[in-house]
PDB file of C-alpha atoms in Angstrom:
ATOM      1  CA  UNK A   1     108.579 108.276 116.662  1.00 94.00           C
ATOM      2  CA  UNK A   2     107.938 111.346 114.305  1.00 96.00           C
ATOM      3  CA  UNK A   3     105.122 113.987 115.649  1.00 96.00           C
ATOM      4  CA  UNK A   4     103.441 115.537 112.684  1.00 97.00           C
ATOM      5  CA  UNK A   5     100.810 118.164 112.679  1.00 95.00           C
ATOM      6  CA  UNK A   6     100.412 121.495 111.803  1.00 94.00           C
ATOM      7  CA  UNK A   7     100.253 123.069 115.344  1.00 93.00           C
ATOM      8  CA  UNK A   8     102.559 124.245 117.170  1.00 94.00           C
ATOM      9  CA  UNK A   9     101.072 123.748 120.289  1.00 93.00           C
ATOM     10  CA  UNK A  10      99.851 120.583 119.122  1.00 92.00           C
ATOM     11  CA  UNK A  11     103.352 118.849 118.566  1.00 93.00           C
ATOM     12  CA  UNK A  12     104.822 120.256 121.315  1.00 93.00           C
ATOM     13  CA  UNK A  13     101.841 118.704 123.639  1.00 92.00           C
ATOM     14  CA  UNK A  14     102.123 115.133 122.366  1.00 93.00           C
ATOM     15  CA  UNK A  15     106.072 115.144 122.738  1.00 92.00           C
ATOM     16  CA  UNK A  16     105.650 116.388 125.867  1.00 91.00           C
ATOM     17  CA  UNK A  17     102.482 113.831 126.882  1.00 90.00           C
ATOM     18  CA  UNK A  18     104.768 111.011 125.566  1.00 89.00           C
ATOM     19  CA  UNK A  19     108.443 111.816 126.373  1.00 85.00           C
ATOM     20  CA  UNK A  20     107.410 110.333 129.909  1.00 86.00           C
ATOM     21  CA  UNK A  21     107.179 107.238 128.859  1.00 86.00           C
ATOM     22  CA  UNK A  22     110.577 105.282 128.792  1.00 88.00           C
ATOM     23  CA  UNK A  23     109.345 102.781 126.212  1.00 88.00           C
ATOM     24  CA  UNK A  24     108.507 106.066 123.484  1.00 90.00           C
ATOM     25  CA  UNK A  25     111.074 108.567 121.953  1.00 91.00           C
ATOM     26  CA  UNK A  26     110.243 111.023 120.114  1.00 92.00           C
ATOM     27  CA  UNK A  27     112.984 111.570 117.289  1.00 94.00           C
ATOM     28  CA  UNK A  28     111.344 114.471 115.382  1.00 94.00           C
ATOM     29  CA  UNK A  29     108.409 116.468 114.708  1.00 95.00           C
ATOM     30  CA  UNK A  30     106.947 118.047 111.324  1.00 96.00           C
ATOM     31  CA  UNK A  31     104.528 120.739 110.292  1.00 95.00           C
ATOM     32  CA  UNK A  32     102.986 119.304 106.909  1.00 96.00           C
ATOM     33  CA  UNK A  33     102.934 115.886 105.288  1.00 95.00           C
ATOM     34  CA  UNK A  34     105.643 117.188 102.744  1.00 95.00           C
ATOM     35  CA  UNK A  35     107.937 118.031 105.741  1.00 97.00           C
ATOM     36  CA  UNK A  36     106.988 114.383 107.714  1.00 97.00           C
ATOM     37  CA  UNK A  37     108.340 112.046 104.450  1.00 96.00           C
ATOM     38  CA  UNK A  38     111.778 114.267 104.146  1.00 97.00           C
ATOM     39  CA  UNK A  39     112.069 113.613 108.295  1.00 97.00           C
ATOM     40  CA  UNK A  40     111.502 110.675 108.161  1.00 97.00           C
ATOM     41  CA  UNK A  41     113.604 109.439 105.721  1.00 96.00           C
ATOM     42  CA  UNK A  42     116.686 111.047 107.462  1.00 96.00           C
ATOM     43  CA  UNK A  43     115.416 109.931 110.832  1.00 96.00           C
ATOM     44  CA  UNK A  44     114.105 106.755 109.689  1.00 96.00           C
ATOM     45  CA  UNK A  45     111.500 106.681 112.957  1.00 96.00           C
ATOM     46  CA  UNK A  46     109.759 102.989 113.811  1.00 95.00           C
ATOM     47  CA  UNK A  47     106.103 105.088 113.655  1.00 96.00           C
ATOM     48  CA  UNK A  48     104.595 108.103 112.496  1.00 97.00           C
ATOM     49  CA  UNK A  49     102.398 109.949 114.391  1.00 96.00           C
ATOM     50  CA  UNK A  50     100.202 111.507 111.290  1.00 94.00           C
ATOM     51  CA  UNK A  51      97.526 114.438 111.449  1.00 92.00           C
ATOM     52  CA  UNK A  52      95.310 114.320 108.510  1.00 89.00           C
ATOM     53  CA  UNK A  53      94.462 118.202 107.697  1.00 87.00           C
ATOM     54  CA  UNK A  54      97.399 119.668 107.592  1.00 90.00           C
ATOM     55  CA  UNK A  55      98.547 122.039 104.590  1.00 90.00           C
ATOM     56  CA  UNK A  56     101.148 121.526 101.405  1.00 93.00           C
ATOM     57  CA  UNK A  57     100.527 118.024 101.320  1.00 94.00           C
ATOM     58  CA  UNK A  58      97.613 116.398 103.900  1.00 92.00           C
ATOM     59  CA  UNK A  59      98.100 113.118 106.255  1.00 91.00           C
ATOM     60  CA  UNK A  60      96.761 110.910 103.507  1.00 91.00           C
ATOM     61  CA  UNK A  61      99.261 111.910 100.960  1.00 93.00           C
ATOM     62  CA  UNK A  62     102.028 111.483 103.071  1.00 96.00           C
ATOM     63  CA  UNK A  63     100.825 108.530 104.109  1.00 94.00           C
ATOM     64  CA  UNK A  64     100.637 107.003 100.973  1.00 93.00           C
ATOM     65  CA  UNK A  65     104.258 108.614  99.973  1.00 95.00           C
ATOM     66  CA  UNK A  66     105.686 106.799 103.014  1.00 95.00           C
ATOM     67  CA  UNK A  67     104.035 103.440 102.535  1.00 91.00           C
ATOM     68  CA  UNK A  68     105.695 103.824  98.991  1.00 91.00           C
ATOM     69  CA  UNK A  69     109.487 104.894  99.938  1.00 94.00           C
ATOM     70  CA  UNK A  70     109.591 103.860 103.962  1.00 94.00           C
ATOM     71  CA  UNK A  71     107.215 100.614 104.154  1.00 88.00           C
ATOM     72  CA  UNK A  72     108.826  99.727 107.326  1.00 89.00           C
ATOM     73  CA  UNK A  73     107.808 102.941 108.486  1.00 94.00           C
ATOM     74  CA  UNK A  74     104.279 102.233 110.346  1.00 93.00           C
ATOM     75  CA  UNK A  75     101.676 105.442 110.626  1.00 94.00           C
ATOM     76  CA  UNK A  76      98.766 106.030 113.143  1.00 94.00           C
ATOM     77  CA  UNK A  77      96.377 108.598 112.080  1.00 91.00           C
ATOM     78  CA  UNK A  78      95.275 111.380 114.743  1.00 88.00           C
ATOM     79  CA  UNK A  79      91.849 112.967 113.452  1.00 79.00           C
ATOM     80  CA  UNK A  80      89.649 115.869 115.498  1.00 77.00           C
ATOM     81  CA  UNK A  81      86.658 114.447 114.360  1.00 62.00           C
ATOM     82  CA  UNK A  82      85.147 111.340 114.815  1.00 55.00           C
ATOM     83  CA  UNK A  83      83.525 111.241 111.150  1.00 51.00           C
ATOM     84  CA  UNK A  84      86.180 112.106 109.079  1.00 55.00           C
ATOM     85  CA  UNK A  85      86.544 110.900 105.303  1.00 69.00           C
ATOM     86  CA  UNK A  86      90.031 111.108 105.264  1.00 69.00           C
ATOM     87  CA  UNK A  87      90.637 108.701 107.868  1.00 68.00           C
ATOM     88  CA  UNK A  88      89.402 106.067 105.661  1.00 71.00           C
ATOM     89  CA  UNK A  89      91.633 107.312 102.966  1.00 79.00           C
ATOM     90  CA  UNK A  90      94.426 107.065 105.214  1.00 79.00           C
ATOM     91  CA  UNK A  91      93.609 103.121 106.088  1.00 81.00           C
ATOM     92  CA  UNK A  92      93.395 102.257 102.361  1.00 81.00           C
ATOM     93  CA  UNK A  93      96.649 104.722 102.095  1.00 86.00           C
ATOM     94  CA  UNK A  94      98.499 102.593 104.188  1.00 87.00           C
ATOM     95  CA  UNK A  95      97.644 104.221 107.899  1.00 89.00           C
ATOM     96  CA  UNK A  96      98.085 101.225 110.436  1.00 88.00           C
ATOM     97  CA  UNK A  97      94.994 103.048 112.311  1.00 85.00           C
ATOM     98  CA  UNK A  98      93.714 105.866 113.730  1.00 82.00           C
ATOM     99  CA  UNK A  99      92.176 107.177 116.954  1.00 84.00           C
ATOM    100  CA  UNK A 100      90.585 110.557 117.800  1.00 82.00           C
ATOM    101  CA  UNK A 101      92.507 113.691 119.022  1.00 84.00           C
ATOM    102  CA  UNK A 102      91.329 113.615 122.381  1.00 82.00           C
ATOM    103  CA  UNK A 103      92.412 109.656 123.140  1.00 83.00           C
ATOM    104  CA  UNK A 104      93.388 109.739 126.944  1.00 84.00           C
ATOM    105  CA  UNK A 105      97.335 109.739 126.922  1.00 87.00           C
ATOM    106  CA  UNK A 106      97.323 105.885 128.021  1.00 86.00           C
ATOM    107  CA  UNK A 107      95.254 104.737 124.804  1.00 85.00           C
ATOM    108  CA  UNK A 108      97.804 106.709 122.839  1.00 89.00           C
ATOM    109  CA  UNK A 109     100.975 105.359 124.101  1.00 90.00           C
ATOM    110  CA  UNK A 110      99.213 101.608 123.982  1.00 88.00           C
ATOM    111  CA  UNK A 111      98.342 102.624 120.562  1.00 89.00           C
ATOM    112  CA  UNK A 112     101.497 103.769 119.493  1.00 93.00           C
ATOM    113  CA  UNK A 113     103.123  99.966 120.664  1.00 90.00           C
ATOM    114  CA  UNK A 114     100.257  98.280 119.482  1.00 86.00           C
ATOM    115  CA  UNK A 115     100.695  99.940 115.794  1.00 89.00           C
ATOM    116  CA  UNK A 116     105.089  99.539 116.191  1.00 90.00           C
ATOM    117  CA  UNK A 117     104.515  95.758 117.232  1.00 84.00           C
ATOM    118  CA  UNK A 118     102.632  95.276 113.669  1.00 80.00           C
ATOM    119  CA  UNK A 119      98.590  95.572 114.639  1.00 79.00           C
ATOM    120  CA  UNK A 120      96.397  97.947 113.657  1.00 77.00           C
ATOM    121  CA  UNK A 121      94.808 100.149 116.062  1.00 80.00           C
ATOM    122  CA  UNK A 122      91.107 101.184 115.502  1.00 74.00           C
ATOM    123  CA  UNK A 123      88.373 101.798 117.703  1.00 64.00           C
ATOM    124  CA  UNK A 124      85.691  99.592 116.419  1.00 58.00           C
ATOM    125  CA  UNK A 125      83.160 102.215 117.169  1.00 60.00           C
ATOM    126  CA  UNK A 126      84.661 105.513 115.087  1.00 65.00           C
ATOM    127  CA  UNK A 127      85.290 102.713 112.076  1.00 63.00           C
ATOM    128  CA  UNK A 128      81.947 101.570 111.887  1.00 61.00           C
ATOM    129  CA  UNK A 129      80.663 104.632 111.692  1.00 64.00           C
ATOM    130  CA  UNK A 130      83.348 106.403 109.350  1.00 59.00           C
ATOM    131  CA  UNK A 131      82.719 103.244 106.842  1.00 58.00           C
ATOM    132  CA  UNK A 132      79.027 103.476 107.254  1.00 60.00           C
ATOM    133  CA  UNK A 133      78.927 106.995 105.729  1.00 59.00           C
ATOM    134  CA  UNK A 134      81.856 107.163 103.583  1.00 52.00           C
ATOM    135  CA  UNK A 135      82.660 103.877 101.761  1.00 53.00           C
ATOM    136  CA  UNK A 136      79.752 102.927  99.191  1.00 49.00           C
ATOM    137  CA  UNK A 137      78.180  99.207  99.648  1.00 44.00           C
ATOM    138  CA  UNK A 138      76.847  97.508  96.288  1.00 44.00           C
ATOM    139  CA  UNK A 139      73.585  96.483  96.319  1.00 42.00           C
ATOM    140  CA  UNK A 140      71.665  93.855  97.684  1.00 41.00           C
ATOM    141  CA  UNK A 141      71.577  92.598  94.329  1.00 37.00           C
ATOM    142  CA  UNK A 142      75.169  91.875  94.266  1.00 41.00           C
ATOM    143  CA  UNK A 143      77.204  88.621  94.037  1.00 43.00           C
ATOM    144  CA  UNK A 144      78.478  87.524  97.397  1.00 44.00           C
ATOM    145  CA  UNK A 145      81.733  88.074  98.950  1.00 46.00           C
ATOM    146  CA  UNK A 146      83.520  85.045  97.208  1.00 44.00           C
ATOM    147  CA  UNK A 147      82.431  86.173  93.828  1.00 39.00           C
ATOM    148  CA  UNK A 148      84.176  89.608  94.173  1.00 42.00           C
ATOM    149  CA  UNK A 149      87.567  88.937  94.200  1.00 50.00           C
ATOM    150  CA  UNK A 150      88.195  87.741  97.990  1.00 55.00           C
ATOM    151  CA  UNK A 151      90.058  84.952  96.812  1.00 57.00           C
ATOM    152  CA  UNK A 152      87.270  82.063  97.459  1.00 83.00           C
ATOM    153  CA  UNK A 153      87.399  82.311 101.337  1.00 89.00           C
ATOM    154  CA  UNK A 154      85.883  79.058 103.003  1.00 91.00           C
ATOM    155  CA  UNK A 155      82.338  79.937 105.053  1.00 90.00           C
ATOM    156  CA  UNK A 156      84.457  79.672 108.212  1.00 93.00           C
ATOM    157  CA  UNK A 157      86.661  82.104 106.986  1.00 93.00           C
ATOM    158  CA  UNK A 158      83.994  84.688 105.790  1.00 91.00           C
ATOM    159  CA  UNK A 159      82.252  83.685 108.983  1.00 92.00           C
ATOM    160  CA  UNK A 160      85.571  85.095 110.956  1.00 93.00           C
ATOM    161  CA  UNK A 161      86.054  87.791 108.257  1.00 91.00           C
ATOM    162  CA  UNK A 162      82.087  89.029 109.517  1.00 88.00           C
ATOM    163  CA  UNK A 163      82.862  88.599 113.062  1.00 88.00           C
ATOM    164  CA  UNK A 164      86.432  91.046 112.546  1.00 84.00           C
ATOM    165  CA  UNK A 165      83.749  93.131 110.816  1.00 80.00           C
ATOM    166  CA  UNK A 166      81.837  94.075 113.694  1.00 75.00           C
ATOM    167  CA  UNK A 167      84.617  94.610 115.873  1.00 70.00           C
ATOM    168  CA  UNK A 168      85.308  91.443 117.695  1.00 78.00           C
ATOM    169  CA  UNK A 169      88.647  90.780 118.848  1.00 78.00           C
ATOM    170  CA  UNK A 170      90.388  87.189 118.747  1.00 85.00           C
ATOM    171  CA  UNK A 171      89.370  86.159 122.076  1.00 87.00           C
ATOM    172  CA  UNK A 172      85.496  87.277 121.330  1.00 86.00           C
ATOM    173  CA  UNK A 173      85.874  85.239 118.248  1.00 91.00           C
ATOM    174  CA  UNK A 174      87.273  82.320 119.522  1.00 93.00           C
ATOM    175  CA  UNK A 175      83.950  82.296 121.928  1.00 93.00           C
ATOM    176  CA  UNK A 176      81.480  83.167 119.801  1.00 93.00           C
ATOM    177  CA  UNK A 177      82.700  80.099 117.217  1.00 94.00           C
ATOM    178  CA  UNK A 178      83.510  77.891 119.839  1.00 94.00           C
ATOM    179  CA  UNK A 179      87.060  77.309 118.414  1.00 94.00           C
ATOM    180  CA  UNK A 180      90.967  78.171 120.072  1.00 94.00           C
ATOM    181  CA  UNK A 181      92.409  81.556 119.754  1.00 91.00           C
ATOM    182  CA  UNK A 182      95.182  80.141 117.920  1.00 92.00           C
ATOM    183  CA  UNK A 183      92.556  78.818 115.567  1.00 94.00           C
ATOM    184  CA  UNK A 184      91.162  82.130 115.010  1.00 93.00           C
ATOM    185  CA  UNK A 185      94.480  83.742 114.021  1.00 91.00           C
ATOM    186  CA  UNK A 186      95.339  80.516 111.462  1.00 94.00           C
ATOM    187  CA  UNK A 187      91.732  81.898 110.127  1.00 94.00           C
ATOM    188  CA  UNK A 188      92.720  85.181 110.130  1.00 92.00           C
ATOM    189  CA  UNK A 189      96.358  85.003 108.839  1.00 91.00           C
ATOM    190  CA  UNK A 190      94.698  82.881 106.151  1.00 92.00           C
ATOM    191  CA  UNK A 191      92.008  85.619 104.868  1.00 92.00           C
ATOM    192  CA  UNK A 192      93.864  88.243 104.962  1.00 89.00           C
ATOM    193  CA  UNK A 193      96.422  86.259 102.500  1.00 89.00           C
ATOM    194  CA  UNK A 194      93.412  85.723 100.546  1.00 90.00           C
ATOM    195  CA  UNK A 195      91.876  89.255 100.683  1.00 89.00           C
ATOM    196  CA  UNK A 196      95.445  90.775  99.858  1.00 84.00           C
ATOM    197  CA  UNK A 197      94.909  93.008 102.716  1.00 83.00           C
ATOM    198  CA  UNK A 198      97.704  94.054 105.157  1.00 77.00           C
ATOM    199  CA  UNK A 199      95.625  94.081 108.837  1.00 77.00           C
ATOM    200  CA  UNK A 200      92.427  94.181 110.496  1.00 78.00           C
ATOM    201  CA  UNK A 201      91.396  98.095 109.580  1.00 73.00           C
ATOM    202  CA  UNK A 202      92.049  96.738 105.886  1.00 77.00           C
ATOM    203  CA  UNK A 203      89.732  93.693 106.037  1.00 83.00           C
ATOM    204  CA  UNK A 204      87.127  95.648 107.873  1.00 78.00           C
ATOM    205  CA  UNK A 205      86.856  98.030 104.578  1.00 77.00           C
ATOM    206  CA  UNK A 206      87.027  95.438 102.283  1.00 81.00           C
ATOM    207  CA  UNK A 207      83.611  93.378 104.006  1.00 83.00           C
ATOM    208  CA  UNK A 208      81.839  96.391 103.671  1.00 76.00           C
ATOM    209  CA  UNK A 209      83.371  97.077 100.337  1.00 76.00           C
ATOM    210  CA  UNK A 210      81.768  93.783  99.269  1.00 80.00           C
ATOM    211  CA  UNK A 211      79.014  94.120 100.942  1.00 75.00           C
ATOM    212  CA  UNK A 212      79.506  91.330 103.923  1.00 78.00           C
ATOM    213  CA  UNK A 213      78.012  93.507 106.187  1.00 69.00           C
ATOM    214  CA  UNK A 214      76.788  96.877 106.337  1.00 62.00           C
ATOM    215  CA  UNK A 215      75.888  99.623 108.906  1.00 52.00           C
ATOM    216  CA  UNK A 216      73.128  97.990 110.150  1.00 45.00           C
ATOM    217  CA  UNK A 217      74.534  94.874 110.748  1.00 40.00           C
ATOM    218  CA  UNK A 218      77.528  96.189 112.531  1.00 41.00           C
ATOM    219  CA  UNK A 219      78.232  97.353 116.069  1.00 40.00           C
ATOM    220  CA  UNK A 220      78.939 100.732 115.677  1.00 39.00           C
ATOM    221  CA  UNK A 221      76.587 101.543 118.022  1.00 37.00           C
ATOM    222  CA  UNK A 222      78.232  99.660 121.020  1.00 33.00           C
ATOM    223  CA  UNK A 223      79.642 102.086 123.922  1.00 29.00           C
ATOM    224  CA  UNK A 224      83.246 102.508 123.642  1.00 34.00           C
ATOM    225  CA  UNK A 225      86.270 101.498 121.588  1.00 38.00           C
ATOM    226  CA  UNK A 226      89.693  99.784 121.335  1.00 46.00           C
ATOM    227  CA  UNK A 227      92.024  97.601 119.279  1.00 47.00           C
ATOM    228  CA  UNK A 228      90.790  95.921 116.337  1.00 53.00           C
TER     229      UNK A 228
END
């Protein structure tokens, strides 16, 4: 994996938190986003570990460079705050998630797998409230989810696509419809083909893009967070 951050100090604390770890390797670090795309096309590293606010170019411009010349390349946004604008902008960038800078050194090693295996990491909490004060939600007024452009989902599927909303996983799903977990991921494989989204952080900012749900109706307000 590539560290990137500005600090010194900073870098040089995740490689060491990490380097314990015999299932992580840390192949390089980098000071600005600028810096993190030249690494890591030499080094060509399975995941990106991405500060945001960093100078010359930020986290969400590299982000987007990488997603554009590395796709393979998967990124997991580190932010200091909890509501953060650019985090968002990193998601819709291309981030595969993000967590907050002072995730216990556990969550960020799971995280780091979770995001290399092809998930997206997100605690359900942070994105419900980062989407409830940064991404705009039409009116009330406006046409339903199927009308704007989420390729005619079924009701089951916007059904699921509201429950991923909130923060269920696919086990909490699968009990809360009453169907199998291999159900719910036919569902979901299904709407995000439809949504043209690439993961769960994706779909999340689309429903409240469209207006499935909205702050209210989430659950940012539930204790604690995880994978989405």
């Amino acid at each position: 994996m590539l560290i990137v951050d500005d600090q010194p100090l900073v870098r040089r604390g995740l490689s060491l938190i990490l380097s314990p770890d015999p299932t992580l390797a840390v192949v390089g670090e980098a000071e600005d986003g600028e810096r993190a795309v030249a690494a890591a096309l030499r080094l060509r590293p399975d995941v990106v570990v991405m500060d945001i606010r960093m100078p010359v170019l930020d986290g969400v411009g590299a982000t987007e460079e990488l997603a554009r010349v590395l796709p393979g390349c998967r990124v997991l946004a580190l932010s200091t705050f909890d509501m953060d604008e650019y985090v968002v902008a990193a998601l819709r960038a291309g981030a595969h998630g993000f967590l907050p800078k002072d995730v216990s050194p556990e969550d960020l090693g799971a995280a780091i797998r979770t995001v290399h295996a092809g998930e997206a990491v997100v605690a359900p909490r942070l994105l419900t409230r980062l989407i409830s004060a940064y991404v705009r939600t039409p009116a009330a007024a406006s046409p339903p989810p199927a009308a704007v452009g989420t390729g005619e989902l079924t009701p089951r599927e916007v059904e699921v696509w509201r429950l991923i909303a909130t923060g269920l996983d696919n086990t909490a799903i699968s009990l809360a419809l009453d169907i199998s977990v291999s159900t719910v991921k036919n569902y979901i494989t299904s709407i995000f083909g439809k949504l043209e989204v690439r993961d769960r952080a994706q779909a999340v900012i689309a429903a409240y893009e469209s207006g499935l749900v909205t702050a209210r109706t989430g659950n940012g307000d539930r204790a604690g967070g995880g994978v989405l």
